[in-house]
JSON list of C-alpha atoms in Angstrom, two decimals:
[
{"chain": "A", "resi": 1420, "resn": "ILE", "atom": "CA", "xyz": [-126.12, 117.06, 20.75]},
{"chain": "A", "resi": 1421, "resn": "ALA", "atom": "CA", "xyz": [-124.18, 120.52, 20.58]},
{"chain": "A", "resi": 1422, "resn": "ALA", "atom": "CA", "xyz": [-125.91, 122.01, 23.09]},
{"chain": "A", "resi": 1423, "resn": "GLY", "atom": "CA", "xyz": [-125.68, 119.18, 25.57]},
{"chain": "A", "resi": 1424, "resn": "ARG", "atom": "CA", "xyz": [-122.14, 119.01, 25.19]},
{"chain": "A", "resi": 1425, "resn": "TYR", "atom": "CA", "xyz": [-121.89, 123.12, 25.62]},
{"chain": "A", "resi": 1426, "resn": "ASP", "atom": "CA", "xyz": [-123.72, 122.76, 28.81]},
{"chain": "A", "resi": 1427, "resn": "ILE", "atom": "CA", "xyz": [-121.71, 119.78, 30.17]},
{"chain": "A", "resi": 1428, "resn": "THR", "atom": "CA", "xyz": [-118.14, 121.34, 29.26]},
{"chain": "A", "resi": 1429, "resn": "GLY", "atom": "CA", "xyz": [-119.80, 124.77, 31.08]},
{"chain": "A", "resi": 1430, "resn": "MET", "atom": "CA", "xyz": [-121.32, 123.29, 34.52]},
{"chain": "A", "resi": 1431, "resn": "PHE", "atom": "CA", "xyz": [-119.17, 120.14, 34.96]},
{"chain": "A", "resi": 1432, "resn": "VAL", "atom": "CA", "xyz": [-115.52, 120.03, 33.03]},
{"chain": "A", "resi": 1433, "resn": "ARG", "atom": "CA", "xyz": [-114.57, 123.51, 33.36]},
{"chain": "A", "resi": 1434, "resn": "PRO", "atom": "CA", "xyz": [-114.90, 123.72, 36.91]},
{"chain": "A", "resi": 1435, "resn": "LEU", "atom": "CA", "xyz": [-112.86, 120.73, 37.55]},
{"chain": "A", "resi": 1436, "resn": "GLY", "atom": "CA", "xyz": [-109.09, 122.69, 37.59]},
{"chain": "A", "resi": 1437, "resn": "PRO", "atom": "CA", "xyz": [-110.56, 125.15, 40.61]},
{"chain": "A", "resi": 1438, "resn": "GLN", "atom": "CA", "xyz": [-112.93, 122.53, 42.45]},
{"chain": "A", "resi": 1439, "resn": "HIS", "atom": "CA", "xyz": [-109.55, 120.38, 42.30]},
{"chain": "A", "resi": 1440, "resn": "ARG", "atom": "CA", "xyz": [-107.35, 123.13, 44.14]},
{"chain": "A", "resi": 1441, "resn": "ALA", "atom": "CA", "xyz": [-109.69, 123.98, 46.56]},
{"chain": "A", "resi": 1442, "resn": "GLY", "atom": "CA", "xyz": [-110.06, 119.74, 47.65]},
{"chain": "A", "resi": 1443, "resn": "VAL", "atom": "CA", "xyz": [-106.38, 119.86, 47.65]},
{"chain": "A", "resi": 1444, "resn": "ARG", "atom": "CA", "xyz": [-106.03, 122.62, 49.99]},
{"chain": "A", "resi": 1445, "resn": "ALA", "atom": "CA", "xyz": [-109.21, 121.08, 52.25]},
{"chain": "A", "resi": 1446, "resn": "LEU", "atom": "CA", "xyz": [-107.14, 117.74, 52.40]},
{"chain": "A", "resi": 1447, "resn": "ALA", "atom": "CA", "xyz": [-103.82, 119.17, 53.14]},
{"chain": "A", "resi": 1448, "resn": "THR", "atom": "CA", "xyz": [-105.21, 121.13, 56.79]},
{"chain": "A", "resi": 1449, "resn": "ARG", "atom": "CA", "xyz": [-105.54, 118.01, 58.18]},
{"chain": "A", "resi": 1450, "resn": "ARG", "atom": "CA", "xyz": [-105.76, 114.28, 58.04]},
{"chain": "A", "resi": 1451, "resn": "TYR", "atom": "CA", "xyz": [-109.28, 113.21, 56.24]},
{"chain": "A", "resi": 1452, "resn": "ASP", "atom": "CA", "xyz": [-110.71, 109.86, 56.58]},
{"chain": "A", "resi": 1453, "resn": "VAL", "atom": "CA", "xyz": [-112.98, 109.93, 53.33]},
{"chain": "A", "resi": 1454, "resn": "VAL", "atom": "CA", "xyz": [-114.02, 112.46, 50.72]},
{"chain": "A", "resi": 1455, "resn": "VAL", "atom": "CA", "xyz": [-117.51, 112.31, 49.31]},
{"chain": "A", "resi": 1456, "resn": "ALA", "atom": "CA", "xyz": [-118.67, 113.78, 46.66]},
{"chain": "A", "resi": 1457, "resn": "ASP", "atom": "CA", "xyz": [-121.67, 113.76, 44.18]},
{"chain": "A", "resi": 1458, "resn": "THR", "atom": "CA", "xyz": [-120.06, 111.76, 40.81]},
{"chain": "A", "resi": 1459, "resn": "ALA", "atom": "CA", "xyz": [-120.58, 114.80, 38.70]},
{"chain": "A", "resi": 1460, "resn": "PHE", "atom": "CA", "xyz": [-118.26, 117.08, 40.81]},
{"chain": "A", "resi": 1461, "resn": "LEU", "atom": "CA", "xyz": [-115.32, 116.38, 38.48]},
{"chain": "A", "resi": 1462, "resn": "GLY", "atom": "CA", "xyz": [-112.89, 117.92, 40.79]},
{"chain": "A", "resi": 1463, "resn": "ALA", "atom": "CA", "xyz": [-112.52, 114.42, 42.61]},
{"chain": "A", "resi": 1464, "resn": "LEU", "atom": "CA", "xyz": [-111.21, 113.05, 39.39]},
{"chain": "A", "resi": 1465, "resn": "PRO", "atom": "CA", "xyz": [-107.41, 113.86, 40.03]},
{"chain": "A", "resi": 1466, "resn": "LEU", "atom": "CA", "xyz": [-107.68, 112.08, 43.06]},
{"chain": "A", "resi": 1467, "resn": "LEU", "atom": "CA", "xyz": [-109.10, 108.99, 42.16]},
{"chain": "A", "resi": 1468, "resn": "THR", "atom": "CA", "xyz": [-106.75, 108.35, 39.10]},
{"chain": "A", "resi": 1469, "resn": "GLY", "atom": "CA", "xyz": [-103.64, 109.98, 40.60]},
{"chain": "A", "resi": 1470, "resn": "SER", "atom": "CA", "xyz": [-100.71, 108.16, 42.33]},
{"chain": "A", "resi": 1471, "resn": "GLY", "atom": "CA", "xyz": [-100.77, 110.10, 45.47]},
{"chain": "A", "resi": 1472, "resn": "PRO", "atom": "CA", "xyz": [-101.95, 108.88, 48.89]},
{"chain": "A", "resi": 1473, "resn": "ARG", "atom": "CA", "xyz": [-105.23, 110.08, 49.08]},
{"chain": "A", "resi": 1474, "resn": "PRO", "atom": "CA", "xyz": [-108.31, 109.18, 51.75]},
{"chain": "A", "resi": 1475, "resn": "PRO", "atom": "CA", "xyz": [-111.04, 107.15, 50.26]},
{"chain": "A", "resi": 1476, "resn": "VAL", "atom": "CA", "xyz": [-113.03, 109.03, 47.73]},
{"chain": "A", "resi": 1477, "resn": "LEU", "atom": "CA", "xyz": [-116.59, 108.02, 47.41]},
{"chain": "A", "resi": 1478, "resn": "GLY", "atom": "CA", "xyz": [-119.17, 109.35, 45.54]},
{"chain": "A", "resi": 1479, "resn": "VAL", "atom": "CA", "xyz": [-123.01, 109.65, 45.56]},
{"chain": "A", "resi": 1480, "resn": "SER", "atom": "CA", "xyz": [-125.14, 109.24, 42.12]},
{"chain": "A", "resi": 1481, "resn": "ILE", "atom": "CA", "xyz": [-128.35, 110.98, 41.80]},
{"chain": "A", "resi": 1482, "resn": "THR", "atom": "CA", "xyz": [-129.07, 110.52, 38.20]},
{"chain": "A", "resi": 1483, "resn": "PRO", "atom": "CA", "xyz": [-129.69, 107.35, 36.09]},
{"chain": "A", "resi": 1484, "resn": "LEU", "atom": "CA", "xyz": [-126.44, 106.12, 35.51]},
{"chain": "A", "resi": 1485, "resn": "ALA", "atom": "CA", "xyz": [-124.51, 106.71, 32.40]},
{"chain": "A", "resi": 1486, "resn": "LEU", "atom": "CA", "xyz": [-121.67, 104.15, 32.41]},
{"chain": "A", "resi": 1487, "resn": "ARG", "atom": "CA", "xyz": [-120.74, 102.73, 28.94]},
{"chain": "A", "resi": 1488, "resn": "SER", "atom": "CA", "xyz": [-121.75, 99.15, 28.77]},
{"chain": "A", "resi": 1489, "resn": "PRO", "atom": "CA", "xyz": [-122.58, 96.91, 25.58]},
{"chain": "A", "resi": 1490, "resn": "ASP", "atom": "CA", "xyz": [-125.63, 96.01, 27.49]},
{"chain": "A", "resi": 1491, "resn": "CYS", "atom": "CA", "xyz": [-126.78, 99.29, 27.14]},
{"chain": "A", "resi": 1492, "resn": "ALA", "atom": "CA", "xyz": [-127.36, 101.92, 24.52]},
{"chain": "A", "resi": 1493, "resn": "PRO", "atom": "CA", "xyz": [-125.70, 105.30, 24.76]},
{"chain": "A", "resi": 1494, "resn": "PHE", "atom": "CA", "xyz": [-126.73, 107.30, 27.65]},
{"chain": "A", "resi": 1495, "resn": "GLY", "atom": "CA", "xyz": [-129.40, 109.88, 26.47]},
{"chain": "A", "resi": 1496, "resn": "SER", "atom": "CA", "xyz": [-130.32, 107.94, 23.38]},
{"chain": "A", "resi": 1497, "resn": "ALA", "atom": "CA", "xyz": [-134.11, 106.64, 24.11]},
{"chain": "A", "resi": 1498, "resn": "MET", "atom": "CA", "xyz": [-132.99, 103.38, 22.90]},
{"chain": "A", "resi": 1499, "resn": "ALA", "atom": "CA", "xyz": [-133.89, 100.15, 24.56]},
{"chain": "A", "resi": 1500, "resn": "PRO", "atom": "CA", "xyz": [-130.87, 98.12, 25.62]},
{"chain": "A", "resi": 1501, "resn": "GLY", "atom": "CA", "xyz": [-132.14, 95.29, 23.68]},
{"chain": "A", "resi": 1502, "resn": "ARG", "atom": "CA", "xyz": [-130.97, 91.80, 24.82]},
{"chain": "A", "resi": 1503, "resn": "THR", "atom": "CA", "xyz": [-129.42, 90.26, 21.82]},
{"chain": "A", "resi": 1504, "resn": "ALA", "atom": "CA", "xyz": [-125.70, 89.77, 20.34]},
{"chain": "A", "resi": 1505, "resn": "ALA", "atom": "CA", "xyz": [-127.36, 92.42, 17.82]},
{"chain": "A", "resi": 1506, "resn": "SER", "atom": "CA", "xyz": [-128.13, 94.92, 19.77]},
{"chain": "A", "resi": 1507, "resn": "ARG", "atom": "CA", "xyz": [-124.99, 94.42, 21.92]},
{"chain": "A", "resi": 1508, "resn": "LEU", "atom": "CA", "xyz": [-122.98, 95.07, 18.74]},
{"chain": "A", "resi": 1509, "resn": "ARG", "atom": "CA", "xyz": [-125.24, 98.17, 17.84]},
{"chain": "A", "resi": 1510, "resn": "ASN", "atom": "CA", "xyz": [-124.50, 99.41, 21.03]},
{"chain": "A", "resi": 1511, "resn": "ARG", "atom": "CA", "xyz": [-121.06, 99.43, 20.95]},
{"chain": "A", "resi": 1512, "resn": "GLN", "atom": "CA", "xyz": [-121.21, 100.59, 17.00]},
{"chain": "A", "resi": 1513, "resn": "ILE", "atom": "CA", "xyz": [-122.90, 103.79, 18.28]},
{"chain": "A", "resi": 1514, "resn": "ASP", "atom": "CA", "xyz": [-120.99, 104.31, 21.17]},
{"chain": "A", "resi": 1515, "resn": "PHE", "atom": "CA", "xyz": [-117.69, 104.35, 19.36]},
{"chain": "A", "resi": 1516, "resn": "LEU", "atom": "CA", "xyz": [-119.41, 106.51, 16.50]},
{"chain": "A", "resi": 1517, "resn": "LEU", "atom": "CA", "xyz": [-119.96, 108.98, 19.72]},
{"chain": "A", "resi": 1518, "resn": "ARG", "atom": "CA", "xyz": [-117.16, 109.38, 21.47]},
{"chain": "A", "resi": 1519, "resn": "HIS", "atom": "CA", "xyz": [-115.08, 109.20, 17.84]},
{"chain": "A", "resi": 1520, "resn": "GLY", "atom": "CA", "xyz": [-117.63, 111.84, 16.65]},
{"chain": "A", "resi": 1521, "resn": "PRO", "atom": "CA", "xyz": [-119.85, 114.23, 18.50]},
{"chain": "A", "resi": 1522, "resn": "LEU", "atom": "CA", "xyz": [-118.56, 113.78, 22.05]},
{"chain": "A", "resi": 1523, "resn": "ARG", "atom": "CA", "xyz": [-114.68, 113.97, 21.38]},
{"chain": "A", "resi": 1524, "resn": "PRO", "atom": "CA", "xyz": [-114.61, 117.88, 22.26]},
{"chain": "A", "resi": 1525, "resn": "LEU", "atom": "CA", "xyz": [-116.58, 116.74, 25.41]},
{"chain": "A", "resi": 1526, "resn": "GLN", "atom": "CA", "xyz": [-113.26, 114.52, 26.42]},
{"chain": "A", "resi": 1527, "resn": "ALA", "atom": "CA", "xyz": [-110.90, 116.88, 24.48]},
{"chain": "A", "resi": 1528, "resn": "ALA", "atom": "CA", "xyz": [-112.13, 119.40, 27.11]},
{"chain": "A", "resi": 1529, "resn": "LEU", "atom": "CA", "xyz": [-112.00, 116.99, 29.92]},
{"chain": "A", "resi": 1530, "resn": "ASP", "atom": "CA", "xyz": [-108.29, 116.09, 28.75]},
{"chain": "A", "resi": 1531, "resn": "ALA", "atom": "CA", "xyz": [-107.37, 119.43, 28.29]},
{"chain": "A", "resi": 1532, "resn": "GLN", "atom": "CA", "xyz": [-108.48, 120.46, 32.33]},
{"chain": "A", "resi": 1533, "resn": "LEU", "atom": "CA", "xyz": [-106.16, 117.48, 33.84]},
{"chain": "A", "resi": 1534, "resn": "ALA", "atom": "CA", "xyz": [-103.26, 118.32, 31.60]},
{"chain": "A", "resi": 1535, "resn": "ALA", "atom": "CA", "xyz": [-103.69, 121.88, 33.27]},
{"chain": "A", "resi": 1536, "resn": "LEU", "atom": "CA", "xyz": [-103.01, 120.54, 36.46]},
{"chain": "A", "resi": 1537, "resn": "GLY", "atom": "CA", "xyz": [-100.41, 118.32, 35.27]},
{"chain": "A", "resi": 1538, "resn": "GLN", "atom": "CA", "xyz": [-102.20, 115.05, 34.88]},
{"chain": "A", "resi": 1539, "resn": "PRO", "atom": "CA", "xyz": [-102.41, 112.34, 32.17]},
{"chain": "A", "resi": 1540, "resn": "PRO", "atom": "CA", "xyz": [-105.84, 112.22, 30.13]},
{"chain": "A", "resi": 1541, "resn": "SER", "atom": "CA", "xyz": [-108.91, 110.88, 31.89]},
{"chain": "A", "resi": 1542, "resn": "PRO", "atom": "CA", "xyz": [-108.67, 106.79, 31.54]},
{"chain": "A", "resi": 1543, "resn": "VAL", "atom": "CA", "xyz": [-112.46, 106.82, 30.92]},
{"chain": "A", "resi": 1544, "resn": "GLY", "atom": "CA", "xyz": [-114.61, 109.09, 29.16]},
{"chain": "A", "resi": 1545, "resn": "TYR", "atom": "CA", "xyz": [-116.89, 111.42, 30.99]},
{"chain": "A", "resi": 1546, "resn": "PHE", "atom": "CA", "xyz": [-119.89, 109.60, 31.20]},
{"chain": "A", "resi": 1547, "resn": "ASP", "atom": "CA", "xyz": [-117.99, 106.48, 33.11]},
{"chain": "A", "resi": 1548, "resn": "VAL", "atom": "CA", "xyz": [-116.54, 108.94, 35.86]},
{"chain": "A", "resi": 1549, "resn": "ALA", "atom": "CA", "xyz": [-118.98, 107.01, 38.66]},
{"chain": "A", "resi": 1550, "resn": "GLY", "atom": "CA", "xyz": [-117.17, 103.92, 38.19]},
{"chain": "A", "resi": 1551, "resn": "LEU", "atom": "CA", "xyz": [-113.47, 105.43, 39.07]},
{"chain": "A", "resi": 1552, "resn": "PHE", "atom": "CA", "xyz": [-115.00, 106.02, 42.60]},
{"chain": "A", "resi": 1553, "resn": "ASP", "atom": "CA", "xyz": [-113.66, 103.59, 45.55]},
{"chain": "A", "resi": 1554, "resn": "ARG", "atom": "CA", "xyz": [-117.28, 102.99, 45.71]},
{"chain": "A", "resi": 1555, "resn": "THR", "atom": "CA", "xyz": [-120.56, 104.71, 44.23]},
{"chain": "A", "resi": 1556, "resn": "PHE", "atom": "CA", "xyz": [-123.67, 104.91, 46.26]},
{"chain": "A", "resi": 1557, "resn": "HIS", "atom": "CA", "xyz": [-126.40, 105.13, 43.60]},
{"chain": "A", "resi": 1558, "resn": "LEU", "atom": "CA", "xyz": [-129.48, 106.60, 44.99]},
{"chain": "A", "resi": 1559, "resn": "SER", "atom": "CA", "xyz": [-131.49, 104.27, 43.22]},
{"chain": "A", "resi": 1560, "resn": "VAL", "atom": "CA", "xyz": [-132.84, 100.45, 43.02]},
{"chain": "A", "resi": 1561, "resn": "PRO", "atom": "CA", "xyz": [-131.46, 97.93, 40.38]},
{"chain": "A", "resi": 1562, "resn": "GLY", "atom": "CA", "xyz": [-135.00, 97.65, 38.90]},
{"chain": "A", "resi": 1563, "resn": "LEU", "atom": "CA", "xyz": [-134.84, 101.18, 37.49]},
{"chain": "A", "resi": 1564, "resn": "GLU", "atom": "CA", "xyz": [-131.49, 100.97, 35.54]},
{"chain": "A", "resi": 1565, "resn": "TYR", "atom": "CA", "xyz": [-130.94, 99.13, 32.55]},
{"chain": "A", "resi": 1566, "resn": "PRO", "atom": "CA", "xyz": [-128.80, 95.81, 33.89]},
{"chain": "A", "resi": 1567, "resn": "ARG", "atom": "CA", "xyz": [-125.54, 95.12, 32.79]},
{"chain": "A", "resi": 1568, "resn": "ARG", "atom": "CA", "xyz": [-123.13, 92.82, 32.99]},
{"chain": "A", "resi": 1569, "resn": "ASP", "atom": "CA", "xyz": [-120.51, 94.54, 33.22]},
{"chain": "A", "resi": 1570, "resn": "LEU", "atom": "CA", "xyz": [-121.71, 96.69, 36.43]},
{"chain": "A", "resi": 1571, "resn": "PRO", "atom": "CA", "xyz": [-118.29, 97.93, 38.26]},
{"chain": "A", "resi": 1572, "resn": "ALA", "atom": "CA", "xyz": [-118.86, 96.12, 41.64]},
{"chain": "A", "resi": 1573, "resn": "SER", "atom": "CA", "xyz": [-117.82, 99.38, 43.48]},
{"chain": "A", "resi": 1574, "resn": "ILE", "atom": "CA", "xyz": [-121.32, 100.80, 42.37]},
{"chain": "A", "resi": 1575, "resn": "VAL", "atom": "CA", "xyz": [-123.56, 99.96, 45.11]},
{"chain": "A", "resi": 1576, "resn": "PHE", "atom": "CA", "xyz": [-127.58, 100.67, 45.15]},
{"chain": "A", "resi": 1577, "resn": "THR", "atom": "CA", "xyz": [-128.70, 102.55, 48.30]},
{"chain": "A", "resi": 1578, "resn": "GLY", "atom": "CA", "xyz": [-131.92, 103.30, 47.16]},
{"chain": "A", "resi": 1579, "resn": "PRO", "atom": "CA", "xyz": [-133.60, 107.07, 47.55]},
{"chain": "A", "resi": 1580, "resn": "LEU", "atom": "CA", "xyz": [-132.53, 108.94, 50.49]},
{"chain": "A", "resi": 1581, "resn": "PRO", "atom": "CA", "xyz": [-135.56, 109.64, 52.98]},
{"chain": "A", "resi": 1582, "resn": "ALA", "atom": "CA", "xyz": [-137.91, 112.28, 51.85]},
{"chain": "A", "resi": 1583, "resn": "GLU", "atom": "CA", "xyz": [-138.10, 113.80, 55.83]},
{"chain": "A", "resi": 1584, "resn": "ARG", "atom": "CA", "xyz": [-135.38, 114.99, 57.47]},
{"chain": "A", "resi": 1585, "resn": "PRO", "atom": "CA", "xyz": [-135.42, 115.31, 60.89]},
{"chain": "A", "resi": 1586, "resn": "ASP", "atom": "CA", "xyz": [-135.71, 118.63, 62.83]},
{"chain": "A", "resi": 1587, "resn": "LEU", "atom": "CA", "xyz": [-132.01, 119.35, 63.66]},
{"chain": "A", "resi": 1588, "resn": "VAL", "atom": "CA", "xyz": [-130.95, 122.11, 65.93]},
{"chain": "A", "resi": 1589, "resn": "CYS", "atom": "CA", "xyz": [-127.82, 123.54, 63.50]},
{"chain": "A", "resi": 1590, "resn": "GLU", "atom": "CA", "xyz": [-124.96, 124.90, 65.66]},
{"chain": "A", "resi": 1591, "resn": "PRO", "atom": "CA", "xyz": [-121.80, 126.74, 64.64]},
{"chain": "A", "resi": 1592, "resn": "TRP", "atom": "CA", "xyz": [-120.07, 123.97, 63.50]},
{"chain": "A", "resi": 1593, "resn": "THR", "atom": "CA", "xyz": [-116.22, 122.83, 64.70]},
{"chain": "A", "resi": 1594, "resn": "PRO", "atom": "CA", "xyz": [-114.81, 120.37, 63.98]},
{"chain": "A", "resi": 1595, "resn": "PRO", "atom": "CA", "xyz": [-114.27, 116.94, 66.29]},
{"chain": "A", "resi": 1596, "resn": "PRO", "atom": "CA", "xyz": [-111.96, 116.65, 68.99]},
{"chain": "A", "resi": 1597, "resn": "GLY", "atom": "CA", "xyz": [-108.37, 114.70, 68.49]},
{"chain": "A", "resi": 1598, "resn": "ASP", "atom": "CA", "xyz": [-108.62, 112.06, 66.03]},
{"chain": "A", "resi": 1599, "resn": "ALA", "atom": "CA", "xyz": [-112.02, 112.01, 65.63]},
{"chain": "A", "resi": 1600, "resn": "PRO", "atom": "CA", "xyz": [-113.10, 111.07, 61.74]},
{"chain": "A", "resi": 1601, "resn": "LEU", "atom": "CA", "xyz": [-113.83, 113.96, 59.71]},
{"chain": "A", "resi": 1602, "resn": "VAL", "atom": "CA", "xyz": [-116.05, 113.86, 56.27]},
{"chain": "A", "resi": 1603, "resn": "HIS", "atom": "CA", "xyz": [-115.34, 116.61, 53.68]}
]
């Protein structure tokens, strides 16, 4: 648990500030119609939780869903989800113990990064950020995920991306003319 917490903090939480500042600078250069980010890109979190005007922020999820739910054992536990009231109680208890024990430093690190940006603490835990995006395109199918009665409506199962891509000629990039939509 300590090694996983260390890796998550170093790879995903600590870069939050520089990622967010880079995104804000890009958004200040022109009007964007939408922002698309991997759901592990925490630089989008202040946009998602802030109160200022912003374009829609869409997430792309390529990993198994880690969202907390009483219908599922905590992410990474390798425990079967269970379908009974007793298993849901077990899941809630384990989740509580993890959040207030081994995962507490991870949340503290996330909230510290937000505080450094003048933001309030995250309204959700690290593993629940995918549920904050205006829409999250989960590159899987429902049959590969544990069923959740409380799955946010913003999560859309899209299936995998095609394995092959068309042959494209890549010319030097230029922004679209006029008011054409631009995705950053």
